[in-house]
PDB file of N, CA and C in Angstrom:
ATOM      1  N   MET J 216     -12.188  -8.902  -4.226  1.00  0.00           N
ATOM      2  CA  MET J 216     -11.095  -9.857  -4.197  1.00  0.00           C
ATOM      3  C   MET J 216     -10.418  -9.790  -2.828  1.00  0.00           C
ATOM      4  N   ALA J 217     -10.206 -10.927  -2.246  1.00  0.00           N
ATOM      5  CA  ALA J 217      -9.466 -11.016  -0.988  1.00  0.00           C
ATOM      6  C   ALA J 217      -7.995 -11.244  -1.305  1.00  0.00           C
ATOM      7  N   LEU J 218      -7.160 -11.007  -0.335  1.00  0.00           N
ATOM      8  CA  LEU J 218      -5.734 -11.308  -0.514  1.00  0.00           C
ATOM      9  C   LEU J 218      -5.562 -12.796  -0.782  1.00  0.00           C
ATOM     10  N   ARG J 219      -4.724 -13.127  -1.743  1.00  0.00           N
ATOM     11  CA  ARG J 219      -4.379 -14.525  -1.976  1.00  0.00           C
ATOM     12  C   ARG J 219      -3.457 -14.996  -0.855  1.00  0.00           C
ATOM     13  N   ALA J 220      -3.405 -16.281  -0.621  1.00  0.00           N
ATOM     14  CA  ALA J 220      -2.540 -16.833   0.423  1.00  0.00           C
ATOM     15  C   ALA J 220      -1.072 -16.520   0.166  1.00  0.00           C
ATOM     16  N   ASP J 221      -0.695 -16.390  -1.108  1.00  0.00           N
ATOM     17  CA  ASP J 221       0.704 -16.127  -1.461  1.00  0.00           C
ATOM     18  C   ASP J 221       0.974 -14.648  -1.739  1.00  0.00           C
ATOM     19  N   ALA J 222       0.131 -13.765  -1.203  1.00  0.00           N
ATOM     20  CA  ALA J 222       0.309 -12.327  -1.419  1.00  0.00           C
ATOM     21  C   ALA J 222       1.676 -11.883  -0.909  1.00  0.00           C
ATOM     22  N   GLN J 223       2.261 -10.936  -1.606  1.00  0.00           N
ATOM     23  CA  GLN J 223       3.539 -10.364  -1.193  1.00  0.00           C
ATOM     24  C   GLN J 223       3.307  -9.479   0.030  1.00  0.00           C
ATOM     25  N   GLN J 224       4.270  -9.470   0.954  1.00  0.00           N
ATOM     26  CA  GLN J 224       4.158  -8.645   2.151  1.00  0.00           C
ATOM     27  C   GLN J 224       5.454  -7.893   2.410  1.00  0.00           C
ATOM     28  N   LYS J 225       5.318  -6.765   3.085  1.00  0.00           N
ATOM     29  CA  LYS J 225       6.476  -5.955   3.451  1.00  0.00           C
ATOM     30  C   LYS J 225       6.116  -5.155   4.693  1.00  0.00           C
ATOM     31  N   GLU J 226       7.057  -5.039   5.607  1.00  0.00           N
ATOM     32  CA  GLU J 226       6.857  -4.158   6.752  1.00  0.00           C
ATOM     33  C   GLU J 226       7.464  -2.802   6.435  1.00  0.00           C
ATOM     34  N   ALA J 227       6.813  -1.769   6.914  1.00  0.00           N
ATOM     35  CA  ALA J 227       7.266  -0.400   6.665  1.00  0.00           C
ATOM     36  C   ALA J 227       6.954   0.433   7.896  1.00  0.00           C
ATOM     37  N   SER J 228       7.521   1.601   7.936  1.00  0.00           N
ATOM     38  CA  SER J 228       7.259   2.543   9.011  1.00  0.00           C
ATOM     39  C   SER J 228       6.817   3.853   8.381  1.00  0.00           C
ATOM     40  N   GLY J 229       5.810   4.476   8.952  1.00  0.00           N
ATOM     41  CA  GLY J 229       5.344   5.740   8.402  1.00  0.00           C
ATOM     42  C   GLY J 229       4.250   6.343   9.250  1.00  0.00           C
ATOM     43  N   ASP J 230       3.785   7.488   8.811  1.00  0.00           N
ATOM     44  CA  ASP J 230       2.696   8.188   9.480  1.00  0.00           C
ATOM     45  C   ASP J 230       1.373   7.623   8.965  1.00  0.00           C
ATOM     46  N   TRP J 231       0.494   7.217   9.874  1.00  0.00           N
ATOM     47  CA  TRP J 231      -0.782   6.609   9.500  1.00  0.00           C
ATOM     48  C   TRP J 231      -1.581   7.519   8.573  1.00  0.00           C
ATOM     49  N   ASP J 232      -1.528   8.825   8.790  1.00  0.00           N
ATOM     50  CA  ASP J 232      -2.318   9.734   7.972  1.00  0.00           C
ATOM     51  C   ASP J 232      -1.710   9.985   6.592  1.00  0.00           C
ATOM     52  N   ASP J 233      -0.543   9.401   6.285  1.00  0.00           N
ATOM     53  CA  ASP J 233       0.075   9.555   4.961  1.00  0.00           C
ATOM     54  C   ASP J 233      -0.156   8.352   4.052  1.00  0.00           C
ATOM     55  N   ILE J 234      -0.836   7.334   4.547  1.00  0.00           N
ATOM     56  CA  ILE J 234      -0.958   6.094   3.779  1.00  0.00           C
ATOM     57  C   ILE J 234      -1.687   6.313   2.463  1.00  0.00           C
ATOM     58  N   SER J 235      -2.829   6.956   2.481  1.00  0.00           N
ATOM     59  CA  SER J 235      -3.589   7.136   1.237  1.00  0.00           C
ATOM     60  C   SER J 235      -2.806   7.943   0.211  1.00  0.00           C
ATOM     61  N   ALA J 236      -2.082   8.956   0.655  1.00  0.00           N
ATOM     62  CA  ALA J 236      -1.261   9.748  -0.271  1.00  0.00           C
ATOM     63  C   ALA J 236      -0.145   8.894  -0.863  1.00  0.00           C
ATOM     64  N   ALA J 237       0.490   8.057  -0.040  1.00  0.00           N
ATOM     65  CA  ALA J 237       1.558   7.189  -0.527  1.00  0.00           C
ATOM     66  C   ALA J 237       1.022   6.170  -1.523  1.00  0.00           C
ATOM     67  N   VAL J 238      -0.150   5.628  -1.258  1.00  0.00           N
ATOM     68  CA  VAL J 238      -0.763   4.663  -2.174  1.00  0.00           C
ATOM     69  C   VAL J 238      -1.098   5.328  -3.503  1.00  0.00           C
ATOM     70  N   ALA J 239      -1.696   6.499  -3.460  1.00  0.00           N
ATOM     71  CA  ALA J 239      -2.097   7.190  -4.690  1.00  0.00           C
ATOM     72  C   ALA J 239      -0.902   7.462  -5.598  1.00  0.00           C
ATOM     73  N   VAL J 240       0.182   7.971  -5.040  1.00  0.00           N
ATOM     74  CA  VAL J 240       1.370   8.269  -5.837  1.00  0.00           C
ATOM     75  C   VAL J 240       1.990   6.981  -6.373  1.00  0.00           C
ATOM     76  N   SER J 241       2.021   5.954  -5.552  1.00  0.00           N
ATOM     77  CA  SER J 241       2.629   4.686  -5.959  1.00  0.00           C
ATOM     78  C   SER J 241       1.851   4.012  -7.076  1.00  0.00           C
ATOM     79  N   LEU J 242       0.537   4.081  -7.020  1.00  0.00           N
ATOM     80  CA  LEU J 242      -0.272   3.464  -8.071  1.00  0.00           C
ATOM     81  C   LEU J 242      -0.147   4.210  -9.394  1.00  0.00           C
ATOM     82  N   SER J 243       0.164   5.491  -9.339  1.00  0.00           N
ATOM     83  CA  SER J 243       0.235   6.292 -10.565  1.00  0.00           C
ATOM     84  C   SER J 243       1.317   5.806 -11.525  1.00  0.00           C
ATOM     85  N   VAL J 244       2.285   5.037 -11.033  1.00  0.00           N
ATOM     86  CA  VAL J 244       3.355   4.526 -11.904  1.00  0.00           C
ATOM     87  C   VAL J 244       3.341   3.010 -12.008  1.00  0.00           C
ATOM     88  N   SER J 245       2.229   2.385 -11.644  1.00  0.00           N
ATOM     89  CA  SER J 245       2.195   0.931 -11.609  1.00  0.00           C
ATOM     90  C   SER J 245       1.188   0.288 -12.550  1.00  0.00           C
ATOM     91  N   GLU J 246       0.499   1.066 -13.360  1.00  0.00           N
ATOM     92  CA  GLU J 246      -0.556   0.561 -14.236  1.00  0.00           C
ATOM     93  C   GLU J 246      -1.690  -0.076 -13.450  1.00  0.00           C
ATOM     94  N   LEU J 247      -1.918   0.448 -12.244  1.00  0.00           N
ATOM     95  CA  LEU J 247      -3.037   0.041 -11.408  1.00  0.00           C
ATOM     96  C   LEU J 247      -3.829   1.281 -11.035  1.00  0.00           C
ATOM     97  N   VAL J 248      -5.140   1.113 -10.895  1.00  0.00           N
ATOM     98  CA  VAL J 248      -5.977   2.231 -10.463  1.00  0.00           C
ATOM     99  C   VAL J 248      -6.710   1.837  -9.190  1.00  0.00           C
ATOM    100  N   LEU J 249      -7.007   2.837  -8.395  1.00  0.00           N
ATOM    101  CA  LEU J 249      -7.749   2.646  -7.160  1.00  0.00           C
ATOM    102  C   LEU J 249      -9.236   2.629  -7.488  1.00  0.00           C
ATOM    103  N   VAL J 250      -9.913   1.573  -7.070  1.00  0.00           N
ATOM    104  CA  VAL J 250     -11.351   1.424  -7.310  1.00  0.00           C
ATOM    105  C   VAL J 250     -12.150   1.797  -6.067  1.00  0.00           C
ATOM    106  N   ALA J 251     -11.664   1.386  -4.901  1.00  0.00           N
ATOM    107  CA  ALA J 251     -12.378   1.662  -3.653  1.00  0.00           C
ATOM    108  C   ALA J 251     -11.412   1.577  -2.480  1.00  0.00           C
ATOM    109  N   THR J 252     -11.756   2.280  -1.422  1.00  0.00           N
ATOM    110  CA  THR J 252     -10.992   2.245  -0.179  1.00  0.00           C
ATOM    111  C   THR J 252     -11.940   1.875   0.947  1.00  0.00           C
ATOM    112  N   GLU J 253     -11.491   0.953   1.795  1.00  0.00           N
ATOM    113  CA  GLU J 253     -12.294   0.538   2.934  1.00  0.00           C
ATOM    114  C   GLU J 253     -11.446   0.645   4.199  1.00  0.00           C
ATOM    115  N   SER J 254     -12.102   0.944   5.302  1.00  0.00           N
ATOM    116  CA  SER J 254     -11.446   0.957   6.615  1.00  0.00           C
ATOM    117  C   SER J 254     -12.281   0.084   7.539  1.00  0.00           C
ATOM    118  N   PRO J 255     -12.046  -1.241   7.529  1.00  0.00           N
ATOM    119  CA  PRO J 255     -12.872  -2.128   8.335  1.00  0.00           C
ATOM    120  C   PRO J 255     -12.756  -1.874   9.837  1.00  0.00           C
ATOM    121  N   ASP J 256     -11.627  -1.336  10.276  1.00  0.00           N
ATOM    122  CA  ASP J 256     -11.451  -0.949  11.673  1.00  0.00           C
ATOM    123  C   ASP J 256     -10.328   0.087  11.734  1.00  0.00           C
ATOM    124  N   ALA J 257     -10.031   0.566  12.938  1.00  0.00           N
ATOM    125  CA  ALA J 257      -9.063   1.660  13.091  1.00  0.00           C
ATOM    126  C   ALA J 257      -7.640   1.261  12.733  1.00  0.00           C
ATOM    127  N   GLY J 258      -7.344  -0.031  12.640  1.00  0.00           N
ATOM    128  CA  GLY J 258      -5.985  -0.475  12.367  1.00  0.00           C
ATOM    129  C   GLY J 258      -5.769  -1.068  10.989  1.00  0.00           C
ATOM    130  N   HIS J 259      -6.760  -0.969  10.109  1.00  0.00           N
ATOM    131  CA  HIS J 259      -6.638  -1.544   8.766  1.00  0.00           C
ATOM    132  C   HIS J 259      -7.185  -0.590   7.706  1.00  0.00           C
ATOM    133  N   ARG J 260      -6.542  -0.628   6.554  1.00  0.00           N
ATOM    134  CA  ARG J 260      -7.080   0.022   5.360  1.00  0.00           C
ATOM    135  C   ARG J 260      -6.966  -0.981   4.221  1.00  0.00           C
ATOM    136  N   VAL J 261      -7.997  -1.056   3.406  1.00  0.00           N
ATOM    137  CA  VAL J 261      -8.024  -1.967   2.264  1.00  0.00           C
ATOM    138  C   VAL J 261      -8.256  -1.133   1.011  1.00  0.00           C
ATOM    139  N   TYR J 262      -7.356  -1.280   0.058  1.00  0.00           N
ATOM    140  CA  TYR J 262      -7.451  -0.559  -1.213  1.00  0.00           C
ATOM    141  C   TYR J 262      -7.764  -1.575  -2.304  1.00  0.00           C
ATOM    142  N   ARG J 263      -8.929  -1.443  -2.934  1.00  0.00           N
ATOM    143  CA  ARG J 263      -9.330  -2.309  -4.044  1.00  0.00           C
ATOM    144  C   ARG J 263      -8.759  -1.715  -5.321  1.00  0.00           C
ATOM    145  N   LEU J 264      -8.099  -2.557  -6.102  1.00  0.00           N
ATOM    146  CA  LEU J 264      -7.368  -2.096  -7.277  1.00  0.00           C
ATOM    147  C   LEU J 264      -7.879  -2.787  -8.536  1.00  0.00           C
ATOM    148  N   ARG J 265      -7.520  -2.224  -9.687  1.00  0.00           N
ATOM    149  CA  ARG J 265      -7.820  -2.826 -10.977  1.00  0.00           C
ATOM    150  C   ARG J 265      -6.621  -2.557 -11.873  1.00  0.00           C
ATOM    151  N   SER J 266      -6.179  -3.584 -12.596  1.00  0.00           N
ATOM    152  CA  SER J 266      -5.015  -3.436 -13.481  1.00  0.00           C
ATOM    153  C   SER J 266      -5.449  -2.949 -14.864  1.00  0.00           C
ATOM    154  N   ALA J 267      -4.482  -2.575 -15.665  1.00  0.00           N
ATOM    155  CA  ALA J 267      -4.750  -2.128 -17.032  1.00  0.00           C
ATOM    156  C   ALA J 267      -5.382  -3.253 -17.861  1.00  0.00           C
ATOM    157  N   ARG J 268      -5.144  -4.504 -17.452  1.00  0.00           N
ATOM    158  CA  ARG J 268      -5.745  -5.658 -18.144  1.00  0.00           C
ATOM    159  C   ARG J 268      -7.025  -6.115 -17.464  1.00  0.00           C
ATOM    160  N   ASP J 269      -7.597  -5.239 -16.626  1.00  0.00           N
ATOM    161  CA  ASP J 269      -8.862  -5.475 -15.939  1.00  0.00           C
ATOM    162  C   ASP J 269      -8.800  -6.624 -14.943  1.00  0.00           C
ATOM    163  N   GLU J 270      -7.635  -6.828 -14.337  1.00  0.00           N
ATOM    164  CA  GLU J 270      -7.503  -7.833 -13.296  1.00  0.00           C
ATOM    165  C   GLU J 270      -7.699  -7.170 -11.936  1.00  0.00           C
ATOM    166  N   PRO J 271      -8.322  -7.879 -10.995  1.00  0.00           N
ATOM    167  CA  PRO J 271      -8.525  -7.302  -9.665  1.00  0.00           C
ATOM    168  C   PRO J 271      -7.241  -7.339  -8.849  1.00  0.00           C
ATOM    169  N   GLY J 272      -7.166  -6.450  -7.913  1.00  0.00           N
ATOM    170  CA  GLY J 272      -6.036  -6.421  -6.997  1.00  0.00           C
ATOM    171  C   GLY J 272      -6.476  -5.855  -5.659  1.00  0.00           C
ATOM    172  N   VAL J 273      -5.659  -6.071  -4.658  1.00  0.00           N
ATOM    173  CA  VAL J 273      -5.956  -5.536  -3.335  1.00  0.00           C
ATOM    174  C   VAL J 273      -4.645  -5.230  -2.618  1.00  0.00           C
ATOM    175  N   LEU J 274      -4.642  -4.113  -1.917  1.00  0.00           N
ATOM    176  CA  LEU J 274      -3.527  -3.705  -1.073  1.00  0.00           C
ATOM    177  C   LEU J 274      -4.095  -3.503   0.328  1.00  0.00           C
ATOM    178  N   VAL J 275      -3.538  -4.218   1.299  1.00  0.00           N
ATOM    179  CA  VAL J 275      -4.007  -4.115   2.682  1.00  0.00           C
ATOM    180  C   VAL J 275      -2.892  -3.520   3.524  1.00  0.00           C
ATOM    181  N   VAL J 276      -3.236  -2.509   4.312  1.00  0.00           N
ATOM    182  CA  VAL J 276      -2.292  -1.886   5.231  1.00  0.00           C
ATOM    183  C   VAL J 276      -2.803  -2.156   6.643  1.00  0.00           C
ATOM    184  N   GLU J 277      -1.943  -2.758   7.445  1.00  0.00           N
ATOM    185  CA  GLU J 277      -2.295  -3.102   8.824  1.00  0.00           C
ATOM    186  C   GLU J 277      -1.332  -2.404   9.777  1.00  0.00           C
ATOM    187  N   ARG J 278      -1.875  -1.712  10.748  1.00  0.00           N
ATOM    188  CA  ARG J 278      -1.047  -1.054  11.759  1.00  0.00           C
ATOM    189  C   ARG J 278      -0.619  -2.102  12.779  1.00  0.00           C
ATOM    190  N   LEU J 279       0.704  -2.251  12.970  1.00  0.00           N
ATOM    191  CA  LEU J 279       1.239  -3.248  13.895  1.00  0.00           C
ATOM    192  C   LEU J 279       1.611  -2.668  15.252  1.00  0.00           C
ATOM    193  N   SER J 280       1.810  -1.359  15.309  1.00  0.00           N
ATOM    194  CA  SER J 280       2.176  -0.728  16.576  1.00  0.00           C
ATOM    195  C   SER J 280       1.150   0.348  16.900  1.00  0.00           C
ATOM    196  N   PRO J 281       0.991   0.657  18.178  1.00  0.00           N
ATOM    197  CA  PRO J 281       0.037   1.704  18.547  1.00  0.00           C
ATOM    198  C   PRO J 281       0.507   3.064  18.035  1.00  0.00           C
ATOM    199  N   ALA J 282      -0.440   3.909  17.762  1.00  0.00           N
ATOM    200  CA  ALA J 282      -0.128   5.247  17.255  1.00  0.00           C
ATOM    201  C   ALA J 282       0.042   6.215  18.414  1.00  0.00           C
ATOM    202  N   ASP J 283       1.258   6.681  18.622  1.00  0.00           N
ATOM    203  CA  ASP J 283       1.510   7.762  19.558  1.00  0.00           C
ATOM    204  C   ASP J 283       1.538   9.050  18.747  1.00  0.00           C
ATOM    205  N   GLU J 284       0.959  10.071  19.289  1.00  0.00           N
ATOM    206  CA  GLU J 284       0.856  11.342  18.572  1.00  0.00           C
ATOM    207  C   GLU J 284       2.201  11.782  18.005  1.00  0.00           C
ATOM    208  N   GLY J 285       2.275  11.917  16.695  1.00  0.00           N
ATOM    209  CA  GLY J 285       3.471  12.422  16.034  1.00  0.00           C
ATOM    210  C   GLY J 285       4.524  11.383  15.733  1.00  0.00           C
ATOM    211  N   ASP J 286       4.378  10.168  16.241  1.00  0.00           N
ATOM    212  CA  ASP J 286       5.374   9.125  15.993  1.00  0.00           C
ATOM    213  C   ASP J 286       4.954   8.250  14.821  1.00  0.00           C
ATOM    214  N   PRO J 287       5.920   7.785  14.036  1.00  0.00           N
ATOM    215  CA  PRO J 287       5.576   6.838  12.976  1.00  0.00           C
ATOM    216  C   PRO J 287       5.111   5.510  13.570  1.00  0.00           C
ATOM    217  N   VAL J 288       4.331   4.783  12.811  1.00  0.00           N
ATOM    218  CA  VAL J 288       3.838   3.484  13.250  1.00  0.00           C
ATOM    219  C   VAL J 288       4.435   2.395  12.359  1.00  0.00           C
ATOM    220  N   LEU J 289       4.559   1.206  12.907  1.00  0.00           N
ATOM    221  CA  LEU J 289       5.005   0.054  12.142  1.00  0.00           C
ATOM    222  C   LEU J 289       3.801  -0.502  11.400  1.00  0.00           C
ATOM    223  N   LEU J 290       3.977  -0.784  10.114  1.00  0.00           N
ATOM    224  CA  LEU J 290       2.891  -1.225   9.249  1.00  0.00           C
ATOM    225  C   LEU J 290       3.249  -2.517   8.542  1.00  0.00           C
ATOM    226  N   ARG J 291       2.246  -3.338   8.268  1.00  0.00           N
ATOM    227  CA  ARG J 291       2.423  -4.476   7.376  1.00  0.00           C
ATOM    228  C   ARG J 291       1.616  -4.184   6.118  1.00  0.00           C
ATOM    229  N   LEU J 292       2.309  -4.179   4.986  1.00  0.00           N
ATOM    230  CA  LEU J 292       1.683  -3.966   3.686  1.00  0.00           C
ATOM    231  C   LEU J 292       1.572  -5.324   3.003  1.00  0.00           C
ATOM    232  N   SER J 293       0.404  -5.651   2.479  1.00  0.00           N
ATOM    233  CA  SER J 293       0.192  -6.896   1.749  1.00  0.00           C
ATOM    234  C   SER J 293      -0.487  -6.565   0.435  1.00  0.00           C
ATOM    235  N   CYS J 294      -0.020  -7.193  -0.654  1.00  0.00           N
ATOM    236  CA  CYS J 294      -0.563  -6.870  -1.974  1.00  0.00           C
ATOM    237  C   CYS J 294      -0.703  -8.133  -2.812  1.00  0.00           C
ATOM    238  N   SER J 295      -1.823  -8.239  -3.497  1.00  0.00           N
ATOM    239  CA  SER J 295      -1.990  -9.277  -4.508  1.00  0.00           C
ATOM    240  C   SER J 295      -2.652  -8.637  -5.723  1.00  0.00           C
ATOM    241  N   VAL J 296      -2.171  -9.023  -6.893  1.00  0.00           N
ATOM    242  CA  VAL J 296      -2.675  -8.487  -8.153  1.00  0.00           C
ATOM    243  C   VAL J 296      -2.951  -9.654  -9.086  1.00  0.00           C
ATOM    244  N   GLY J 297      -4.138  -9.675  -9.646  1.00  0.00           N
ATOM    245  CA  GLY J 297      -4.495 -10.715 -10.599  1.00  0.00           C
ATOM    246  C   GLY J 297      -5.009 -11.965  -9.921  1.00  0.00           C
ATOM    247  N   ARG J 298      -5.716 -12.748 -10.691  1.00  0.00           N
ATOM    248  CA  ARG J 298      -6.295 -13.974 -10.146  1.00  0.00           C
ATOM    249  C   ARG J 298      -5.237 -15.011  -9.810  1.00  0.00           C
ATOM    250  N   PHE J 299      -4.123 -14.994 -10.533  1.00  0.00           N
ATOM    251  CA  PHE J 299      -3.071 -15.989 -10.338  1.00  0.00           C
ATOM    252  C   PHE J 299      -1.781 -15.381  -9.794  1.00  0.00           C
ATOM    253  N   GLY J 300      -1.790 -14.088  -9.549  1.00  0.00           N
ATOM    254  CA  GLY J 300      -0.634 -13.424  -8.963  1.00  0.00           C
ATOM    255  C   GLY J 300       0.281 -12.783  -9.988  1.00  0.00           C
ATOM    256  N   ASP J 301       0.950 -11.769  -9.549  1.00  0.00           N
ATOM    257  CA  ASP J 301       1.952 -11.051 -10.335  1.00  0.00           C
ATOM    258  C   ASP J 301       2.995 -10.563  -9.327  1.00  0.00           C
ATOM    259  N   PRO J 302       3.857 -11.498  -8.856  1.00  0.00           N
ATOM    260  CA  PRO J 302       4.785 -11.163  -7.769  1.00  0.00           C
ATOM    261  C   PRO J 302       5.657  -9.941  -8.036  1.00  0.00           C
ATOM    262  N   ALA J 303       6.118  -9.774  -9.258  1.00  0.00           N
ATOM    263  CA  ALA J 303       6.981  -8.626  -9.555  1.00  0.00           C
ATOM    264  C   ALA J 303       6.217  -7.314  -9.379  1.00  0.00           C
ATOM    265  N   ARG J 304       5.010  -7.246  -9.886  1.00  0.00           N
ATOM    266  CA  ARG J 304       4.205  -6.026  -9.744  1.00  0.00           C
ATOM    267  C   ARG J 304       3.827  -5.803  -8.280  1.00  0.00           C
ATOM    268  N   GLU J 305       3.476  -6.865  -7.589  1.00  0.00           N
ATOM    269  CA  GLU J 305       3.113  -6.754  -6.178  1.00  0.00           C
ATOM    270  C   GLU J 305       4.283  -6.206  -5.357  1.00  0.00           C
ATOM    271  N   ARG J 306       5.482  -6.749  -5.580  1.00  0.00           N
ATOM    272  CA  ARG J 306       6.664  -6.252  -4.860  1.00  0.00           C
ATOM    273  C   ARG J 306       6.936  -4.794  -5.209  1.00  0.00           C
ATOM    274  N   ALA J 307       6.761  -4.426  -6.476  1.00  0.00           N
ATOM    275  CA  ALA J 307       7.003  -3.037  -6.894  1.00  0.00           C
ATOM    276  C   ALA J 307       6.037  -2.081  -6.188  1.00  0.00           C
ATOM    277  N   VAL J 308       4.772  -2.454  -6.097  1.00  0.00           N
ATOM    278  CA  VAL J 308       3.794  -1.607  -5.404  1.00  0.00           C
ATOM    279  C   VAL J 308       4.189  -1.453  -3.933  1.00  0.00           C
ATOM    280  N   LEU J 309       4.521  -2.555  -3.288  1.00  0.00           N
ATOM    281  CA  LEU J 309       4.895  -2.500  -1.871  1.00  0.00           C
ATOM    282  C   LEU J 309       6.145  -1.653  -1.653  1.00  0.00           C
ATOM    283  N   GLU J 310       7.112  -1.802  -2.538  1.00  0.00           N
ATOM    284  CA  GLU J 310       8.351  -1.027  -2.409  1.00  0.00           C
ATOM    285  C   GLU J 310       8.084   0.462  -2.592  1.00  0.00           C
ATOM    286  N   ARG J 311       7.256   0.816  -3.579  1.00  0.00           N
ATOM    287  CA  ARG J 311       6.952   2.235  -3.810  1.00  0.00           C
ATOM    288  C   ARG J 311       6.162   2.842  -2.654  1.00  0.00           C
ATOM    289  N   VAL J 312       5.177   2.109  -2.152  1.00  0.00           N
ATOM    290  CA  VAL J 312       4.407   2.626  -1.015  1.00  0.00           C
ATOM    291  C   VAL J 312       5.325   2.814   0.194  1.00  0.00           C
ATOM    292  N   SER J 313       6.174   1.838   0.459  1.00  0.00           N
ATOM    293  CA  SER J 313       7.108   1.925   1.575  1.00  0.00           C
ATOM    294  C   SER J 313       8.066   3.103   1.407  1.00  0.00           C
ATOM    295  N   THR J 314       8.605   3.267   0.211  1.00  0.00           N
ATOM    296  CA  THR J 314       9.517   4.377  -0.077  1.00  0.00           C
ATOM    297  C   THR J 314       8.824   5.717   0.128  1.00  0.00           C
ATOM    298  N   ARG J 315       7.613   5.836  -0.386  1.00  0.00           N
ATOM    299  CA  ARG J 315       6.889   7.101  -0.270  1.00  0.00           C
ATOM    300  C   ARG J 315       6.534   7.393   1.191  1.00  0.00           C
ATOM    301  N   LEU J 316       6.154   6.378   1.944  1.00  0.00           N
ATOM    302  CA  LEU J 316       5.891   6.598   3.372  1.00  0.00           C
ATOM    303  C   LEU J 316       7.137   7.124   4.073  1.00  0.00           C
ATOM    304  N   GLY J 317       8.298   6.588   3.705  1.00  0.00           N
ATOM    305  CA  GLY J 317       9.547   7.075   4.274  1.00  0.00           C
ATOM    306  C   GLY J 317       9.821   8.527   3.919  1.00  0.00           C
ATOM    307  N   GLN J 318       9.501   8.908   2.671  1.00  0.00           N
ATOM    308  CA  GLN J 318       9.704  10.286   2.242  1.00  0.00           C
ATOM    309  C   GLN J 318       8.787  11.251   2.982  1.00  0.00           C
ATOM    310  N   LEU J 319       7.581  10.796   3.339  1.00  0.00           N
ATOM    311  CA  LEU J 319       6.597  11.654   3.999  1.00  0.00           C
ATOM    312  C   LEU J 319       6.684  11.626   5.522  1.00  0.00           C
ATOM    313  N   ARG J 320       7.487  10.743   6.064  1.00  0.00           N
ATOM    314  CA  ARG J 320       7.553  10.579   7.518  1.00  0.00           C
ATOM    315  C   ARG J 320       7.980  11.876   8.197  1.00  0.00           C
ATOM    316  N   GLY J 321       7.108  12.387   9.054  1.00  0.00           N
ATOM    317  CA  GLY J 321       7.428  13.554   9.866  1.00  0.00           C
ATOM    318  C   GLY J 321       7.353  14.896   9.167  1.00  0.00           C
ATOM    319  N   VAL J 322       6.941  14.917   7.898  1.00  0.00           N
ATOM    320  CA  VAL J 322       6.854  16.189   7.175  1.00  0.00           C
ATOM    321  C   VAL J 322       5.469  16.304   6.529  1.00  0.00           C
ATOM    322  N   GLU J 323       5.102  17.512   6.155  1.00  0.00           N
ATOM    323  CA  GLU J 323       3.814  17.744   5.500  1.00  0.00           C
ATOM    324  C   GLU J 323       3.860  17.447   4.006  1.00  0.00           C
ATOM    325  N   VAL J 324       4.979  17.813   3.360  1.00  0.00           N
ATOM    326  CA  VAL J 324       5.144  17.584   1.921  1.00  0.00           C
ATOM    327  C   VAL J 324       6.573  17.122   1.652  1.00  0.00           C
ATOM    328  N   SER J 325       6.743  16.418   0.539  1.00  0.00           N
ATOM    329  CA  SER J 325       8.063  15.949   0.161  1.00  0.00           C
ATOM    330  C   SER J 325       8.068  15.690  -1.337  1.00  0.00           C
ATOM    331  N   PRO J 326       9.165  16.019  -2.028  1.00  0.00           N
ATOM    332  CA  PRO J 326       9.249  15.707  -3.460  1.00  0.00           C
ATOM    333  C   PRO J 326       9.173  14.193  -3.665  1.00  0.00           C
ATOM    334  N   ILE J 327       8.611  13.797  -4.785  1.00  0.00           N
ATOM    335  CA  ILE J 327       8.552  12.376  -5.126  1.00  0.00           C
ATOM    336  C   ILE J 327       9.886  11.996  -5.742  1.00  0.00           C
ATOM    337  N   ARG J 328      10.542  11.010  -5.141  1.00  0.00           N
ATOM    338  CA  ARG J 328      11.831  10.535  -5.648  1.00  0.00           C
ATOM    339  C   ARG J 328      11.786   9.024  -5.747  1.00  0.00           C
ATOM    340  N   TRP J 329      11.843   8.489  -6.939  1.00  0.00           N
ATOM    341  CA  TRP J 329      11.878   7.028  -7.097  1.00  0.00           C
ATOM    342  C   TRP J 329      13.285   6.641  -7.290  1.00  0.00           C
TER     343      TRP J 329
END
């Protein structure tokens, strides 16, 4: 499934190497599971998702700023769930991923706080 034209988007800041951890924790409370992860190039990650009702979903993370060693990068998160969309769920996933990236920024571990 590709992103729908009306996919929800959000900009966030975080450590590039924390993205997969932030996605995993965020999906654990969203009734979505990770099916596959792709890295088409050094500035993108694509997470293929599946909902509890067997609907496809996709979360795309795009790096908008260059990565300087140790500095957070600006990211664009885009999410679409279902064939016809689920804006509330999409926004919730983006908000949780963004929140978790903020919690992990600059540290190795951090308690999960929603």
